[in-house]
Coordinates of C-alpha atoms in Angstrom, one line a residue:
M1 CA 47.1 47.4 -92.5
T2 CA 48.8 49.0 -95.5
V3 CA 52.5 49.6 -95.0
R4 CA 53.7 53.2 -94.4
T5 CA 57.0 54.8 -94.9
V6 CA 58.7 57.2 -92.3
D7 CA 61.4 59.4 -93.8
L8 CA 63.4 60.3 -90.7
D9 CA 66.2 61.9 -92.8
A10 CA 63.9 64.4 -94.4
E11 CA 62.0 65.1 -91.2
A12 CA 65.2 66.4 -89.5
D13 CA 66.6 68.4 -92.4
L14 CA 65.7 72.1 -92.4
T15 CA 65.8 72.2 -96.2
R16 CA 63.6 69.1 -96.7
C17 CA 61.2 69.0 -93.7
G18 CA 58.5 71.0 -95.4
A19 CA 56.1 72.6 -92.9
L20 CA 57.4 70.7 -89.9
K21 CA 59.7 73.7 -89.3
D22 CA 56.8 76.1 -89.1
F23 CA 56.2 75.4 -85.4
W24 CA 57.9 76.4 -82.2
Y25 CA 60.4 73.9 -80.7
V26 CA 61.9 73.8 -77.2
A27 CA 65.5 74.8 -77.3
C28 CA 66.2 74.5 -73.6
L29 CA 64.9 74.8 -70.1
S30 CA 64.8 78.4 -68.7
T31 CA 67.2 77.2 -65.9
E32 CA 69.7 76.0 -68.6
L33 CA 70.2 79.5 -69.8
P34 CA 71.5 81.7 -67.0
A35 CA 72.8 85.2 -67.6
N36 CA 76.3 85.6 -69.1
R37 CA 76.4 82.0 -70.4
T38 CA 76.1 80.5 -73.8
L39 CA 74.3 77.3 -74.7
A40 CA 74.8 75.3 -77.9
R41 CA 71.9 73.6 -79.5
T42 CA 71.2 71.8 -82.8
V43 CA 67.7 71.9 -84.2
F44 CA 66.9 70.5 -87.6
G45 CA 70.6 70.0 -88.2
T46 CA 71.2 73.7 -87.7
G47 CA 73.7 74.9 -85.0
L48 CA 72.4 77.6 -82.7
V49 CA 73.9 79.6 -79.9
L50 CA 71.6 80.8 -77.2
F51 CA 72.3 83.5 -74.6
R52 CA 70.4 86.2 -72.8
G53 CA 70.5 89.8 -74.1
P54 CA 70.9 92.9 -72.0
D55 CA 67.2 92.8 -71.1
G56 CA 67.4 89.1 -70.0
A57 CA 65.4 87.9 -72.9
P58 CA 66.7 84.7 -74.7
T59 CA 68.4 85.2 -78.0
A60 CA 69.2 82.5 -80.6
L61 CA 71.8 83.1 -83.3
R62 CA 73.5 81.0 -85.9
D63 CA 76.4 79.3 -84.1
R64 CA 79.0 80.4 -86.6
C65 CA 81.1 83.5 -86.5
L66 CA 81.0 85.6 -89.7
H67 CA 84.8 86.0 -89.6
R68 CA 86.3 82.5 -89.6
N69 CA 83.2 80.4 -88.8
A70 CA 84.3 79.5 -85.2
R71 CA 81.6 78.3 -82.9
L72 CA 80.3 81.3 -81.0
S73 CA 78.9 79.0 -78.3
K74 CA 82.5 78.5 -77.1
G75 CA 82.8 82.3 -76.5
D76 CA 81.8 84.6 -73.7
V77 CA 78.7 86.7 -72.9
F78 CA 79.2 90.1 -71.3
D79 CA 76.6 92.9 -70.9
G80 CA 74.2 90.9 -73.1
R81 CA 76.7 90.7 -76.0
L82 CA 78.5 87.7 -77.4
G83 CA 82.2 87.5 -78.1
C84 CA 83.8 85.0 -80.5
P85 CA 86.5 82.8 -78.9
Y86 CA 88.8 83.0 -81.9
H87 CA 89.4 86.7 -82.7
G88 CA 87.0 88.3 -80.2
W89 CA 84.4 89.7 -82.7
V90 CA 81.5 90.9 -80.7
Y91 CA 77.8 90.5 -81.6
D92 CA 74.8 92.1 -80.0
A93 CA 71.4 90.3 -79.5
S94 CA 70.3 91.3 -83.0
G95 CA 73.2 89.4 -84.6
A96 CA 75.0 92.6 -85.7
V97 CA 78.8 92.9 -85.4
V98 CA 79.4 95.7 -82.9
E99 CA 83.1 95.4 -82.2
I100 CA 86.3 94.0 -83.8
P101 CA 89.2 94.1 -81.4
A102 CA 91.8 93.9 -84.2
L103 CA 90.6 97.3 -85.5
G104 CA 91.4 98.9 -82.1
P105 CA 89.5 101.6 -80.2
P106 CA 87.4 103.5 -80.6
Q107 CA 84.7 101.8 -82.6
R108 CA 81.0 102.6 -83.1
G109 CA 78.3 100.1 -84.0
E110 CA 76.6 102.6 -86.4
K111 CA 77.0 103.3 -90.1
L112 CA 79.6 106.0 -90.9
D113 CA 80.9 107.2 -94.2
A114 CA 84.6 107.3 -95.0
H115 CA 84.8 111.1 -94.5
A116 CA 83.2 111.0 -91.1
C117 CA 85.5 108.1 -90.1
A118 CA 88.6 110.1 -91.0
H119 CA 87.3 113.2 -89.4
E120 CA 86.5 111.5 -86.1
G121 CA 89.4 109.0 -86.1
L122 CA 87.0 106.0 -86.2
K123 CA 87.3 102.7 -88.1
P124 CA 84.6 101.8 -90.5
A125 CA 81.5 100.5 -88.7
P126 CA 81.7 96.7 -88.0
C127 CA 78.0 96.3 -88.6
D128 CA 78.6 96.9 -92.3
L129 CA 80.2 93.4 -92.4
G130 CA 76.8 91.6 -92.1
R131 CA 74.6 90.1 -89.5
L132 CA 74.2 86.6 -88.1
A133 CA 71.0 84.8 -88.8
R134 CA 68.7 85.4 -85.8
F135 CA 65.9 83.1 -84.9
P136 CA 62.8 84.2 -82.9
T137 CA 62.5 83.0 -79.4
R138 CA 59.7 82.7 -76.8
E139 CA 60.0 81.9 -73.1
Q140 CA 57.1 80.5 -71.2
D141 CA 56.2 77.8 -68.6
G142 CA 59.9 77.3 -67.7
L143 CA 60.9 76.6 -71.3
V144 CA 62.7 78.6 -74.1
Y145 CA 61.3 78.0 -77.6
V146 CA 62.9 78.8 -80.9
Y147 CA 61.3 79.2 -84.4
L148 CA 63.3 78.1 -87.5
G149 CA 60.6 78.8 -90.1
A150 CA 60.9 81.5 -92.7
D151 CA 58.3 83.8 -91.2
V152 CA 57.3 83.7 -87.6
T153 CA 54.1 85.6 -88.3
Q154 CA 53.1 82.5 -90.3
A155 CA 53.7 80.0 -87.5
R156 CA 51.1 77.3 -87.5
A157 CA 50.6 77.3 -83.7
E158 CA 51.6 79.0 -80.6
P159 CA 54.1 77.3 -78.3
F160 CA 52.5 74.4 -76.4
R161 CA 51.5 75.2 -72.8
V162 CA 52.7 72.9 -70.1
P163 CA 49.7 71.2 -68.4
Y164 CA 48.9 72.5 -64.9
W165 CA 51.9 74.9 -64.9
G166 CA 51.5 77.2 -62.0
E167 CA 48.2 75.7 -60.8
R168 CA 47.6 75.3 -57.1
G169 CA 48.0 71.8 -55.8
W170 CA 50.0 70.5 -58.8
T171 CA 53.7 69.8 -58.8
V172 CA 55.5 70.2 -62.2
Y173 CA 59.1 69.2 -62.9
F174 CA 61.1 68.6 -66.1
M175 CA 63.2 65.8 -67.4
V176 CA 65.5 66.3 -70.5
T177 CA 66.3 63.1 -72.3
R178 CA 68.4 62.5 -75.4
F179 CA 67.1 59.6 -77.6
A180 CA 68.9 57.9 -80.4
N181 CA 65.8 57.9 -82.7
G182 CA 63.6 60.3 -84.7
V183 CA 60.6 62.3 -83.7
T184 CA 57.9 60.2 -85.4
N185 CA 59.1 57.0 -83.7
L186 CA 59.3 58.8 -80.3
V187 CA 55.9 60.3 -80.3
E188 CA 54.4 56.9 -81.2
N189 CA 56.3 55.3 -78.4
F190 CA 55.1 57.9 -75.8
M191 CA 51.4 57.2 -76.5
D192 CA 51.7 53.4 -77.1
V193 CA 50.1 51.2 -74.5
P194 CA 50.9 47.6 -75.8
H195 CA 54.7 48.2 -75.3
T196 CA 54.3 49.0 -71.6
S197 CA 53.6 45.4 -70.7
F198 CA 57.0 44.4 -72.2
V199 CA 59.4 47.3 -71.9
H200 CA 58.1 48.5 -68.5
R201 CA 57.1 45.1 -67.1
G202 CA 56.8 45.3 -63.3
W203 CA 57.6 49.0 -63.2
F204 CA 54.6 50.4 -64.9
R205 CA 52.2 47.7 -66.1
N206 CA 52.2 43.9 -66.1
P207 CA 50.9 41.7 -68.9
T208 CA 47.3 40.8 -67.9
R209 CA 45.9 39.8 -71.3
K210 CA 42.9 42.1 -70.8
R211 CA 40.7 43.4 -73.6
V212 CA 41.0 47.1 -74.0
P213 CA 38.3 48.8 -76.1
S214 CA 39.4 52.3 -77.3
T215 CA 38.4 55.2 -79.4
V216 CA 40.8 56.9 -81.8
K217 CA 39.9 60.4 -82.8
R218 CA 41.8 62.3 -85.5
H219 CA 40.8 66.0 -85.6
A220 CA 42.4 69.4 -86.2
G221 CA 46.0 68.2 -86.0
R222 CA 45.4 66.0 -83.0
V223 CA 45.2 62.2 -82.5
R224 CA 43.4 61.4 -79.2
M225 CA 43.2 57.8 -77.8
T226 CA 40.6 57.2 -75.1
Y227 CA 40.6 53.9 -73.3
H228 CA 37.3 52.4 -72.1
Q229 CA 38.7 49.6 -70.0
E230 CA 36.5 49.3 -66.9
E231 CA 39.3 48.1 -64.6
D232 CA 42.8 49.3 -65.4
A233 CA 45.5 49.4 -62.8
L234 CA 49.1 50.5 -62.9
T235 CA 51.8 48.7 -60.9
G236 CA 54.7 50.3 -59.0
L237 CA 54.4 53.9 -57.9
G238 CA 50.9 54.3 -59.5
R239 CA 49.4 52.5 -56.5
L240 CA 50.6 55.3 -54.1
F241 CA 48.6 57.9 -56.1
N242 CA 45.4 55.9 -55.9
P243 CA 45.2 54.4 -52.4
R244 CA 41.4 54.1 -52.6
G245 CA 41.4 52.2 -55.9
L246 CA 39.4 54.8 -57.8
P247 CA 38.5 54.2 -61.4
L248 CA 41.4 55.2 -63.7
V249 CA 40.7 57.5 -66.6
H250 CA 43.5 57.2 -69.2
T251 CA 43.9 59.3 -72.4
D252 CA 46.8 59.7 -74.8
E253 CA 47.0 62.6 -77.2
F254 CA 49.4 63.6 -80.0
I255 CA 49.5 67.3 -81.0
V256 CA 51.2 68.2 -84.3
P257 CA 54.0 68.2 -85.0
N258 CA 56.0 66.9 -82.0
V259 CA 54.0 66.9 -78.8
T260 CA 52.4 64.1 -76.7
R261 CA 50.3 64.3 -73.6
V262 CA 49.5 61.2 -71.5
D263 CA 47.0 61.6 -68.7
Y264 CA 46.2 59.2 -65.8
Q265 CA 43.5 60.6 -63.6
W266 CA 42.1 59.2 -60.4
G267 CA 39.3 61.5 -59.1
D268 CA 41.0 64.8 -58.5
S269 CA 44.6 63.4 -58.5
G270 CA 46.8 61.9 -61.1
F271 CA 49.6 62.4 -63.6
A272 CA 49.9 64.5 -66.8
I273 CA 53.0 63.6 -68.8
N274 CA 53.8 66.0 -71.6
S275 CA 56.7 65.4 -73.9
Q276 CA 58.0 67.9 -76.6
C277 CA 60.5 66.5 -79.1
T278 CA 63.2 68.7 -80.7
P279 CA 64.9 67.1 -83.7
I280 CA 68.7 67.3 -83.7
G281 CA 69.2 64.9 -86.6
P282 CA 67.5 61.9 -88.2
T283 CA 68.0 59.6 -85.3
D284 CA 69.0 62.1 -82.6
T285 CA 66.3 64.0 -80.5
L286 CA 66.1 65.9 -77.3
V287 CA 62.9 65.3 -75.4
Y288 CA 61.6 67.8 -72.8
T289 CA 59.2 66.0 -70.6
A290 CA 57.0 67.9 -68.1
I291 CA 55.7 65.6 -65.3
S292 CA 52.7 67.2 -63.6
Y293 CA 51.1 65.4 -60.7
R294 CA 48.6 66.0 -57.9
L295 CA 48.3 63.9 -54.8
P296 CA 45.0 62.4 -53.6
V297 CA 43.1 64.7 -51.3
D298 CA 43.2 62.0 -48.6
V299 CA 47.0 62.0 -48.4
P300 CA 47.8 63.6 -45.0
G301 CA 50.1 66.6 -44.7
A302 CA 52.2 68.5 -47.2
W303 CA 55.3 66.7 -45.9
V304 CA 54.1 63.6 -47.7
G305 CA 54.2 65.5 -51.0
R306 CA 57.7 66.7 -50.3
A307 CA 58.8 63.2 -49.4
L308 CA 57.3 61.7 -52.5
T309 CA 58.8 64.2 -54.9
P310 CA 62.3 62.6 -55.0
L311 CA 60.7 59.2 -55.3
V312 CA 58.5 60.3 -58.2
R313 CA 61.5 61.8 -60.0
W314 CA 63.6 58.7 -59.6
Y315 CA 60.7 56.4 -60.7
T316 CA 59.9 58.4 -63.8
R317 CA 63.6 58.6 -64.8
Q318 CA 63.8 54.8 -64.6
V319 CA 60.8 54.4 -66.8
I320 CA 62.0 56.9 -69.4
Q321 CA 65.4 55.2 -69.5
Q322 CA 63.7 52.0 -70.4
D323 CA 62.2 53.8 -73.4
V324 CA 65.7 55.2 -74.2
V325 CA 67.0 51.6 -74.5
I326 CA 64.1 50.3 -76.6
M327 CA 64.3 53.3 -79.0
E328 CA 68.0 52.6 -79.5
T329 CA 67.1 49.0 -80.2
Q330 CA 64.6 50.2 -82.8
R331 CA 67.1 52.6 -84.3
Q332 CA 69.6 49.7 -84.8
G333 CA 67.0 47.9 -86.9
L334 CA 66.1 51.0 -88.8
T335 CA 69.7 51.7 -89.9
D336 CA 70.6 48.1 -90.7
G337 CA 70.6 48.3 -94.5
P338 CA 67.8 49.4 -96.9
G339 CA 64.1 49.2 -96.0
G340 CA 64.3 51.0 -92.7
G341 CA 61.2 53.1 -91.9
V342 CA 58.8 50.9 -93.9
Y343 CA 56.3 49.7 -91.3
S344 CA 53.4 47.3 -91.2
G345 CA 50.7 47.4 -88.6
T346 CA 47.4 46.1 -87.2
E347 CA 44.3 47.6 -85.7
A348 CA 46.3 48.2 -82.5
D349 CA 48.5 50.7 -84.5
L350 CA 45.7 52.8 -85.9
H351 CA 46.6 55.8 -83.9
H352 CA 50.2 55.5 -85.1
A353 CA 49.0 55.5 -88.7
D354 CA 47.2 58.8 -87.9
I355 CA 50.3 60.3 -86.4
E356 CA 52.3 59.3 -89.5
A357 CA 49.7 60.7 -91.8
Y358 CA 49.8 64.2 -90.1
R359 CA 53.6 64.3 -90.0
R360 CA 53.9 63.1 -93.6
W361 CA 51.5 65.7 -94.7
L362 CA 53.5 68.4 -93.0
R363 CA 56.8 67.1 -94.3
E364 CA 55.5 67.2 -97.8
G365 CA 54.6 70.8 -97.5
A366 CA 51.1 70.8 -95.9
H367 CA 49.4 71.3 -99.2
G368 CA 45.6 71.0 -99.2
P369 CA 43.4 70.4 -96.1
G370 CA 45.5 67.5 -94.6
P371 CA 44.2 64.2 -93.2
E372 CA 40.4 64.1 -92.9
D373 CA 38.8 64.0 -89.4
A374 CA 37.9 60.5 -88.3
E375 CA 36.7 58.7 -85.2
R376 CA 37.0 54.9 -84.9
D377 CA 36.6 52.3 -82.3
V378 CA 39.4 49.7 -81.9
V379 CA 40.2 46.9 -79.6
F380 CA 43.6 45.6 -78.4
W381 CA 44.9 43.5 -75.5
V382 CA 47.5 44.3 -72.8

């Protein structure tokens, strides 16, 4: 297969990432942003401070005070306003300066001319000093999203919906994991079957040298991998979710620009593993993974589900940590001198080539219609 180049540096740079920034990215879990607390995040190399305004809605501002550039995320939140830890400048949820302690009371966050100030004994309005950059936010499905593009009305998609969120019979929980690698490499890893026999041996899948016919479909910003293996079985905890040995239906899907969804379905039960990648820097990414699962209908009693939940959480954390290690191993090779990010591949990497085509098209500005729709049958072995 023709070699491809992945430019992780450009992908994570707000000024060079092209249309990759024109999507919503997860900034944090809703539970990570309580009232009267700040939270620092870096997205596309840009420092953000998140807090909840007086109405409880999340706000994202540039994490840099207008006065002397101190990190506002080190300050305090009170009554939905943000105070700088250095000189106490106060900002409201719009990013406007509403109080400067050094000017003394009283102050008013509205524009006044010099005559009115003198007449009323007021200092010039602090908001005349400028306004912090404010980034649109959206909260849904237990996640807080942020948009860093130039115009939110031109966003290329709505925030991704967490599979089975709020649906009866399904349990959903989140894992937040920091990876020492870039988004393209991570989304490829999350929907890659051949690596599971090596990285997750004994935990998730064992090498069986079985032939796996598959279909790769590239369509409308999605790359979907459907597996046609008649007999596929998972090791470890997977057996608990399929006690009757029902046929396994397995699909992997990439959704531009940064989302993967992996489904393992046995009848009416199974797993949906959804990961959303937020770039911090070229080889630094926060991944928000929603694990949705439903127990088989023949599992007796709700207490079994409650008993399994800690086990499922522990098990999925172990598997993801194995990916953390292998992604660090890949990063070490990528950054070892020139040539990193130039890949070669085989038929088994066809879906990865599709992912790279979409992300490259977005990074280069999304000019033209983008990669053509295609559907191809491939075969690999696990």
